[in-house]
CSV table of C-alpha atoms and ligand atoms in Angstrom, one decimal:
chain,number,residue,atom,x,y,z
A,1,MET,CA,21.4,2.0,-16.9
A,2,ILE,CA,21.4,3.0,-20.5
A,3,ILE,CA,23.2,6.2,-21.3
A,4,VAL,CA,22.4,7.8,-24.7
A,5,LEU,CA,25.1,10.2,-26.0
A,6,ARG,CA,24.3,13.3,-28.0
A,7,LYS,CA,24.9,13.3,-31.8
A,8,ASN,CA,28.2,14.6,-33.2
A,9,ILE,CA,30.2,14.6,-29.9
A,10,SER,CA,34.0,14.3,-30.1
A,11,ARG,CA,35.9,11.2,-29.1
A,12,LYS,CA,37.3,13.2,-26.2
A,13,GLU,CA,33.8,14.1,-25.0
A,14,GLU,CA,32.8,10.4,-25.3
A,15,LEU,CA,35.8,9.3,-23.3
A,16,GLU,CA,34.9,11.8,-20.5
A,17,VAL,CA,31.5,10.0,-20.1
A,18,LEU,CA,33.2,6.6,-20.1
A,19,ARG,CA,35.6,7.8,-17.4
A,20,ALA,CA,32.7,9.2,-15.3
A,21,ILE,CA,30.9,5.9,-15.5
A,22,LYS,CA,34.0,4.0,-14.3
A,23,ARG,CA,34.6,6.5,-11.5
A,24,LEU,CA,31.0,5.8,-10.2
A,25,GLY,CA,31.9,2.1,-10.0
A,26,TYR,CA,30.2,0.8,-13.2
A,27,LYS,CA,31.6,-1.0,-16.3
A,28,PRO,CA,30.8,0.8,-19.5
A,29,HIS,CA,29.7,-1.2,-22.6
A,30,ILE,CA,29.6,0.8,-25.8
A,31,MET,CA,27.1,0.2,-28.6
A,32,ARG,CA,27.7,2.3,-31.7
A,33,GLY,CA,24.6,2.8,-33.9
A,34,VAL,CA,24.3,4.7,-37.1
A,35,ALA,CA,22.9,7.9,-35.6
A,36,ARG,CA,23.8,7.5,-31.9
A,37,THR,CA,26.2,5.9,-29.5
A,38,VAL,CA,24.6,4.2,-26.5
A,39,VAL,CA,26.5,3.1,-23.4
A,40,GLY,CA,25.2,0.4,-21.1
A,41,ALA,CA,26.5,0.8,-17.6
A,42,ILE,CA,26.8,-2.5,-15.7
A,43,GLY,CA,27.0,-2.6,-11.9
A,44,ASP,CA,25.0,-2.8,-8.7
A,45,GLU,CA,23.0,0.3,-8.2
A,46,ARG,CA,22.5,-0.4,-4.5
A,47,LYS,CA,26.2,-0.4,-3.8
A,48,ASN,CA,27.2,2.4,-6.1
A,49,GLN,CA,26.3,6.1,-6.4
A,50,SER,CA,23.4,6.7,-8.9
A,51,LEU,CA,24.3,7.2,-12.5
A,52,GLU,CA,21.5,9.8,-12.9
A,53,ALA,CA,24.1,12.5,-12.2
A,54,LEU,CA,25.5,11.8,-15.7
A,55,SER,CA,22.4,13.5,-17.2
A,56,ALA,CA,24.0,16.8,-16.1
A,57,MET,CA,26.9,16.3,-18.6
A,58,PRO,CA,26.3,18.3,-21.8
A,59,GLN,CA,27.3,15.3,-24.1
A,60,VAL,CA,24.6,13.0,-22.5
A,61,GLU,CA,21.2,13.0,-23.9
A,62,SER,CA,19.4,10.7,-21.5
A,63,VAL,CA,20.0,8.2,-18.7
A,64,THR,CA,17.4,5.5,-18.4
A,65,PRO,CA,17.3,2.7,-15.8
A,66,VAL,CA,16.8,-0.9,-17.2
A,67,GLN,CA,16.1,-2.5,-13.9
A,68,LYS,CA,13.0,-1.8,-11.9
A,69,ARG,CA,13.7,0.1,-8.7
A,70,HIS,CA,11.5,-2.2,-6.6
A,71,LYS,CA,13.3,-5.5,-6.0
A,72,LEU,CA,12.1,-7.5,-3.0
A,73,VAL,CA,8.3,-6.8,-3.6
A,74,SER,CA,8.7,-7.6,-7.3
A,75,ARG,CA,7.4,-10.7,-8.9
A,76,GLU,CA,10.8,-11.2,-10.4
A,77,ALA,CA,12.2,-11.7,-7.0
A,78,HIS,CA,9.4,-14.0,-5.9
A,79,PRO,CA,7.3,-15.4,-8.8
A,80,VAL,CA,4.6,-17.1,-6.7
A,81,ASN,CA,2.0,-15.2,-4.8
A,82,SER,CA,3.0,-14.6,-1.2
A,83,SER,CA,0.4,-14.9,1.6
A,84,VAL,CA,0.2,-13.1,4.9
A,85,ARG,CA,-1.0,-14.7,8.1
A,86,ALA,CA,-2.8,-12.7,10.9
A,87,GLY,CA,-3.9,-15.0,13.8
A,88,ASN,CA,-5.4,-18.0,12.0
A,89,VAL,CA,-6.4,-16.0,8.9
A,90,VAL,CA,-4.4,-16.2,5.7
A,91,ILE,CA,-4.6,-13.3,3.2
A,92,GLY,CA,-3.5,-14.1,-0.3
A,93,GLY,CA,-4.8,-17.7,-0.4
A,94,ARG,CA,-7.9,-19.1,-2.1
A,95,LYS,CA,-10.3,-17.5,0.4
A,96,LEU,CA,-11.4,-13.9,-0.2
A,97,ILE,CA,-10.8,-12.2,3.1
A,98,VAL,CA,-13.1,-9.5,4.4
A,99,MET,CA,-11.9,-7.1,7.1
A,100,ALA,CA,-14.8,-5.1,8.5
A,101,GLY,CA,-15.6,-2.8,11.4
A,102,PRO,CA,-16.0,0.8,12.2
A,103,CYS,CA,-13.9,3.7,11.0
A,104,SER,CA,-13.1,4.7,14.6
A,105,VAL,CA,-13.3,2.9,17.8
A,106,GLU,CA,-15.9,4.9,19.8
A,107,SER,CA,-17.0,2.6,22.7
A,108,GLU,CA,-16.9,-1.0,23.8
A,109,LYS,CA,-20.5,-1.4,23.0
A,110,GLN,CA,-20.1,-0.1,19.5
A,111,VAL,CA,-17.1,-2.3,18.7
A,112,LEU,CA,-18.5,-5.5,20.3
A,113,ALA,CA,-21.8,-5.1,18.5
A,114,THR,CA,-20.1,-4.6,15.2
A,115,ALA,CA,-17.5,-7.3,15.7
A,116,THR,CA,-20.2,-9.9,16.6
A,117,ALA,CA,-22.3,-8.9,13.6
A,118,VAL,CA,-19.6,-8.8,11.0
A,119,LYS,CA,-18.3,-12.2,12.1
A,120,ALA,CA,-21.8,-13.7,11.8
A,121,ALA,CA,-22.0,-12.2,8.3
A,122,GLY,CA,-18.7,-13.8,7.3
A,123,ALA,CA,-15.9,-11.3,8.0
A,124,SER,CA,-12.6,-12.8,9.1
A,125,ILE,CA,-10.8,-9.7,10.5
A,126,LEU,CA,-12.0,-6.8,12.6
A,127,ARG,CA,-11.0,-3.2,11.7
A,128,GLY,CA,-11.2,-0.1,13.8
A,129,GLY,CA,-9.1,3.0,14.3
A,130,ALA,CA,-7.9,3.8,17.8
A,131,TYR,CA,-5.6,6.6,16.5
A,132,LYS,CA,-7.3,8.6,13.8
A,133,PRO,CA,-5.5,10.8,11.3
A,134,ARG,CA,-8.0,13.6,11.0
A,135,THR,CA,-7.7,16.4,8.5
A,136,SER,CA,-8.8,18.9,11.2
A,137,PRO,CA,-7.3,19.1,14.6
A,138,TYR,CA,-10.8,19.9,16.0
A,139,GLU,CA,-12.2,16.5,15.0
A,140,PHE,CA,-12.3,13.3,17.0
A,141,GLN,CA,-8.7,12.0,17.2
A,142,GLY,CA,-9.5,8.5,18.4
A,143,LEU,CA,-9.5,6.9,21.9
A,144,GLY,CA,-5.8,6.0,21.7
A,145,GLU,CA,-4.8,3.1,24.0
A,146,LYS,CA,-8.3,2.8,25.4
A,147,GLY,CA,-9.4,2.1,21.9
A,148,LEU,CA,-6.7,-0.6,21.5
A,149,LYS,CA,-7.9,-2.3,24.7
A,150,ILE,CA,-11.5,-2.3,23.3
A,151,LEU,CA,-10.3,-3.9,20.1
A,152,ALA,CA,-8.3,-6.5,22.1
A,153,LYS,CA,-11.5,-7.3,24.1
A,154,ALA,CA,-13.5,-7.7,20.9
A,155,ARG,CA,-10.8,-10.1,19.6
A,156,LYS,CA,-11.0,-12.1,22.8
A,157,GLU,CA,-14.8,-12.4,22.5
A,158,THR,CA,-15.1,-13.1,18.8
A,159,GLY,CA,-11.7,-14.7,17.9
A,160,LEU,CA,-11.3,-12.1,15.0
A,161,PRO,CA,-7.8,-10.8,14.5
A,162,ILE,CA,-7.6,-7.0,14.5
A,163,ILE,CA,-6.2,-4.4,12.1
A,164,THR,CA,-5.7,-0.9,13.4
A,165,GLU,CA,-3.8,2.2,12.2
A,166,LEU,CA,-0.3,3.1,13.4
A,167,LEU,CA,0.1,6.9,13.2
A,168,SER,CA,3.5,7.5,14.9
A,169,GLU,CA,6.8,5.8,15.2
A,170,ARG,CA,6.7,6.4,19.0
A,171,GLN,CA,3.6,4.1,19.3
A,172,ALA,CA,4.9,1.3,17.1
A,173,THR,CA,5.6,-1.1,19.9
A,174,LEU,CA,2.4,-0.2,21.8
A,175,VAL,CA,0.1,-0.6,18.8
A,176,ALA,CA,1.9,-3.8,17.8
A,177,ASP,CA,1.3,-5.3,21.2
A,178,TYR,CA,-2.5,-5.1,20.5
A,179,ALA,CA,-2.8,-5.4,16.8
A,180,ASP,CA,-2.5,-8.4,14.5
A,181,ILE,CA,-2.0,-6.1,11.4
A,182,LEU,CA,-0.7,-2.6,11.4
A,183,GLN,CA,-2.4,-0.2,9.0
A,184,ILE,CA,-0.3,2.6,7.5
A,185,GLY,CA,-2.7,5.2,6.4
A,186,THR,CA,-2.8,7.1,3.1
A,187,ARG,CA,-1.4,10.3,4.8
A,188,ASN,CA,1.6,8.4,6.0
A,189,ALA,CA,2.3,6.2,3.0
A,190,GLN,CA,5.6,7.8,2.4
A,191,ASN,CA,6.6,8.4,6.0
A,192,PHE,CA,9.6,6.2,5.6
A,193,GLN,CA,10.7,6.3,9.3
A,194,LEU,CA,7.2,5.2,10.2
A,195,LEU,CA,7.3,2.4,7.7
A,196,ILE,CA,10.7,1.2,9.1
A,197,ALA,CA,9.3,1.3,12.6
A,198,ALA,CA,6.2,-0.7,11.5
A,199,ALA,CA,8.4,-3.3,9.7
A,200,LYS,CA,10.6,-3.7,12.8
A,201,THR,CA,7.7,-4.7,15.0
A,202,GLY,CA,7.4,-7.9,12.9
A,203,ARG,CA,3.6,-7.5,12.6
A,204,PRO,CA,2.0,-7.7,9.1
A,205,VAL,CA,1.7,-4.3,7.6
A,206,LEU,CA,-1.1,-3.1,5.4
A,207,LEU,CA,0.1,-0.1,3.3
A,208,LYS,CA,-2.6,2.2,2.0
A,209,ARG,CA,-1.8,4.0,-1.3
A,210,GLY,CA,-1.0,7.7,-0.7
A,211,LEU,CA,-3.6,10.2,-1.9
A,212,SER,CA,-1.6,11.1,-5.0
A,213,MET,CA,0.9,8.3,-5.1
A,214,ARG,CA,2.0,6.7,-8.3
A,215,ILE,CA,2.1,2.9,-8.3
A,216,GLU,CA,5.9,2.9,-8.6
A,217,GLU,CA,6.2,5.1,-5.5
A,218,TRP,CA,3.8,2.8,-3.6
A,219,LEU,CA,5.8,-0.2,-4.6
A,220,LEU,CA,8.9,1.5,-3.4
A,221,ALA,CA,7.2,2.4,-0.1
A,222,GLY,CA,6.3,-1.3,0.3
A,223,GLU,CA,10.0,-2.1,-0.4
A,224,TYR,CA,10.9,-0.4,2.9
A,225,ILE,CA,8.9,-3.1,4.8
A,226,LEU,CA,10.6,-6.0,3.0
A,227,ALA,CA,14.0,-4.4,3.1
A,228,HIS,CA,13.6,-4.2,6.9
A,229,ASP,CA,13.2,-8.0,7.1
A,230,ASN,CA,9.4,-8.1,7.3
A,231,PRO,CA,8.0,-10.2,4.5
A,232,ASN,CA,4.4,-9.6,5.6
A,233,LEU,CA,3.1,-6.8,3.4
A,234,LEU,CA,-0.3,-6.1,2.0
A,235,PHE,CA,-0.9,-3.3,-0.5
A,236,CYS,CA,-4.3,-1.5,0.0
A,237,GLU,CA,-5.8,0.6,-2.8
A,238,ARG,CA,-8.1,3.2,-1.2
A,239,GLY,CA,-8.7,5.7,-3.9
A,240,VAL,CA,-6.6,8.6,-5.1
A,241,ARG,CA,-7.4,12.3,-5.3
A,242,THR,CA,-8.9,13.4,-8.6
A,243,PHE,CA,-11.0,16.3,-9.9
A,244,ASP,CA,-14.4,14.6,-9.4
A,245,THR,CA,-16.7,15.7,-6.6
A,246,TYR,CA,-19.3,12.9,-6.8
A,247,THR,CA,-16.9,10.7,-4.9
A,248,ARG,CA,-14.5,11.5,-2.1
A,249,ASN,CA,-11.7,9.7,-3.9
A,250,THR,CA,-11.4,7.8,-7.2
A,251,LEU,CA,-10.9,4.1,-6.5
A,252,ASP,CA,-8.3,2.8,-8.9
A,253,LEU,CA,-9.4,-0.8,-9.6
A,254,ALA,CA,-6.8,-1.0,-12.5
A,255,ALA,CA,-4.2,-1.0,-9.7
A,256,ILE,CA,-5.3,-4.6,-8.9
A,257,PRO,CA,-4.1,-6.3,-12.1
A,258,ILE,CA,-1.0,-3.9,-12.2
A,259,LEU,CA,0.0,-4.9,-8.7
A,260,LYS,CA,-0.7,-8.5,-9.5
A,261,GLN,CA,1.8,-8.2,-12.4
A,262,GLU,CA,4.4,-6.2,-10.4
A,263,THR,CA,4.3,-7.8,-7.0
A,264,HIS,CA,3.8,-11.1,-5.2
A,265,CYS,CA,2.2,-9.3,-2.2
A,266,PRO,CA,-1.5,-9.6,-1.5
A,267,VAL,CA,-3.8,-6.8,-2.7
A,268,VAL,CA,-6.6,-5.3,-0.6
A,269,ILE,CA,-9.3,-2.9,-1.7
A,270,ASP,CA,-10.9,-0.3,0.6
A,271,PRO,CA,-14.1,0.8,-1.1
A,272,SER,CA,-15.2,2.8,1.9
A,273,GLN,CA,-12.4,5.5,1.8
A,274,GLY,CA,-12.4,4.7,-2.0
A,275,ALA,CA,-15.7,6.4,-2.7
A,276,GLY,CA,-16.7,8.0,0.6
A,277,ARG,CA,-20.3,6.8,-0.1
A,278,ALA,CA,-22.0,3.8,1.4
A,279,ASP,CA,-24.2,3.4,-1.7
A,280,LEU,CA,-21.2,2.6,-3.9
A,281,VAL,CA,-19.5,0.1,-1.6
A,282,SER,CA,-21.3,-3.0,-2.9
A,283,GLY,CA,-20.6,-2.2,-6.6
A,284,LEU,CA,-16.9,-1.5,-5.9
A,285,CYS,CA,-16.5,-4.7,-3.9
A,286,LYS,CA,-18.0,-6.7,-6.7
A,287,GLY,CA,-15.6,-5.0,-9.2
A,288,ALA,CA,-12.6,-5.6,-6.8
A,289,VAL,CA,-13.4,-9.3,-6.4
A,290,ALA,CA,-13.8,-9.8,-10.1
A,291,MET,CA,-10.5,-8.0,-10.8
A,292,GLY,CA,-8.6,-10.3,-8.4
A,293,ALA,CA,-8.4,-8.5,-5.1
A,294,ASP,CA,-7.3,-10.8,-2.2
A,295,ALA,CA,-9.2,-9.0,0.5
A,296,LEU,CA,-11.6,-6.1,1.2
A,297,LEU,CA,-11.4,-3.6,4.0
A,298,ILE,CA,-15.0,-2.3,4.7
A,299,GLU,CA,-16.3,0.2,7.2
A,300,VAL,CA,-19.3,-0.9,9.2
A,301,HIS,CA,-21.1,0.9,12.0
A,302,PRO,CA,-24.2,-0.1,14.1
A,303,ASN,CA,-25.6,3.4,13.5
A,304,PRO,CA,-23.7,5.1,10.6
A,305,SER,CA,-25.5,8.4,10.9
A,306,ALA,CA,-24.2,8.8,14.5
A,307,ALA,CA,-20.6,7.8,13.6
A,308,TRP,CA,-17.8,10.0,15.0
A,309,SER,CA,-15.9,9.8,11.7
A,310,ASP,CA,-16.7,8.9,8.1
A,311,ALA,CA,-20.5,8.7,8.6
A,312,ALA,CA,-21.4,8.9,4.9
A,313,GLN,CA,-19.4,5.8,3.9
A,314,GLN,CA,-20.0,3.3,6.6
A,315,LEU,CA,-22.4,0.4,6.0
A,316,SER,CA,-25.0,-0.5,8.6
A,317,ILE,CA,-24.9,-4.0,10.0
A,318,ASP,CA,-27.8,-5.0,7.8
A,319,GLY,CA,-26.2,-3.4,4.8
A,320,PHE,CA,-23.0,-5.4,5.5
A,321,ALA,CA,-24.9,-8.7,5.8
A,322,ARG,CA,-26.7,-8.0,2.5
A,323,LEU,CA,-23.4,-7.1,0.8
A,324,MET,CA,-21.8,-10.4,2.0
A,325,THR,CA,-24.7,-12.4,0.5
A,326,ASP,CA,-24.6,-10.3,-2.8
A,327,LEU,CA,-20.9,-10.9,-3.1
A,328,GLN,CA,-21.1,-14.7,-3.1
A,329,PRO,CA,-21.6,-15.3,-6.8
A,330,PHE,CA,-18.7,-12.8,-7.6
A,331,ILE,CA,-16.4,-14.7,-5.2
A,332,ALA,CA,-17.3,-18.0,-6.8
A,333,ALA,CA,-16.9,-16.5,-10.4
A,334,ALA,CA,-13.5,-15.3,-9.5
A,335,GLY,CA,-12.5,-18.9,-8.5
A,336,ARG,CA,-12.3,-18.1,-4.8
A,337,GLU,CA,-14.0,-19.2,-1.7
B,1,PEP,C1,-9.4,4.6,7.6
B,1,PEP,O1,-9.2,3.4,7.2
B,1,PEP,O2,-10.3,4.9,8.4
B,1,PEP,C2,-8.5,5.6,7.1
B,1,PEP,C3,-8.3,6.8,7.8
B,1,PEP,O3,-7.9,5.3,5.9
B,1,PEP,P1,-7.0,6.2,4.9
B,1,PEP,O4,-5.7,6.3,5.5
B,1,PEP,O5,-7.1,5.3,3.7
B,1,PEP,O6,-7.7,7.5,4.7
B,2,MN,MN1,-12.4,5.9,7.8
């Protein structure tokens, strides 16, 4: 931490700050400039109480951290890209991974039809929500365990690993018994007890960005997974809430290169929640691939207009097959397979 002292303070007031720094377990290092005195406080912030309390002292002008607050997810800690394995699929390698499937699991017929079709078109992982975080309590809440069983059946028939959302700590073991990847949704991105429970299952965790979450907060939420001994973390940008009404959310593609600088964890883009519009999915996928995303998470439904959730943003099976063809030159141009 760097502590800047106010101008014209007395020697006694300066000593009070130095004593406070030592009391909190740090070693003060004084740097006297022409106009200001600056104190560097050296010590392990994880073991000691935070120095931020010093900003309450009248003789202190500012307290600024030098180290980043995210550690285990940071590139500094792990300079090479990490990759995450789900079944026989590796996310974060040379191959651009596409995860596709319906927003919600509605029936066995719907999931099996989608799974077979997305696999034929080139998807490697099947998505589908069995527990749905709906804004209104009167909307379809998901089939629950029955939905998990349908997903497991689709995996058995197609060989595709499955990703599904974990909504509650209580269901962590149950959902992990069926899923290859646990999705933590945008509404739960800072539900730290849920993150810990997800981490402890040992399954890979896909952490969506919260609706109004800063990247630093997102990295710190991801830190909870690694700090609980689960190295298998994927960050998923799915759009943030802004003032615009043309789209459901504003997909922040700039988050891709920022995450690539800040973290070694793979980056996933969800263009479906990202725009809330099926007609924008193709363009957003192309942009995401060009900007270095490792994987895409795309909603696909055999009959989007009849979908029980997120009808406007789901691609039809034909639309998904077209998208996969259209993406090929972008995948190649990005140096991926
Ligand atoms: C979803 O993937 O269907 C979903 C609910 O995602 P999010 O948490 O990003 O809204
Ligand atoms: Mn959805």
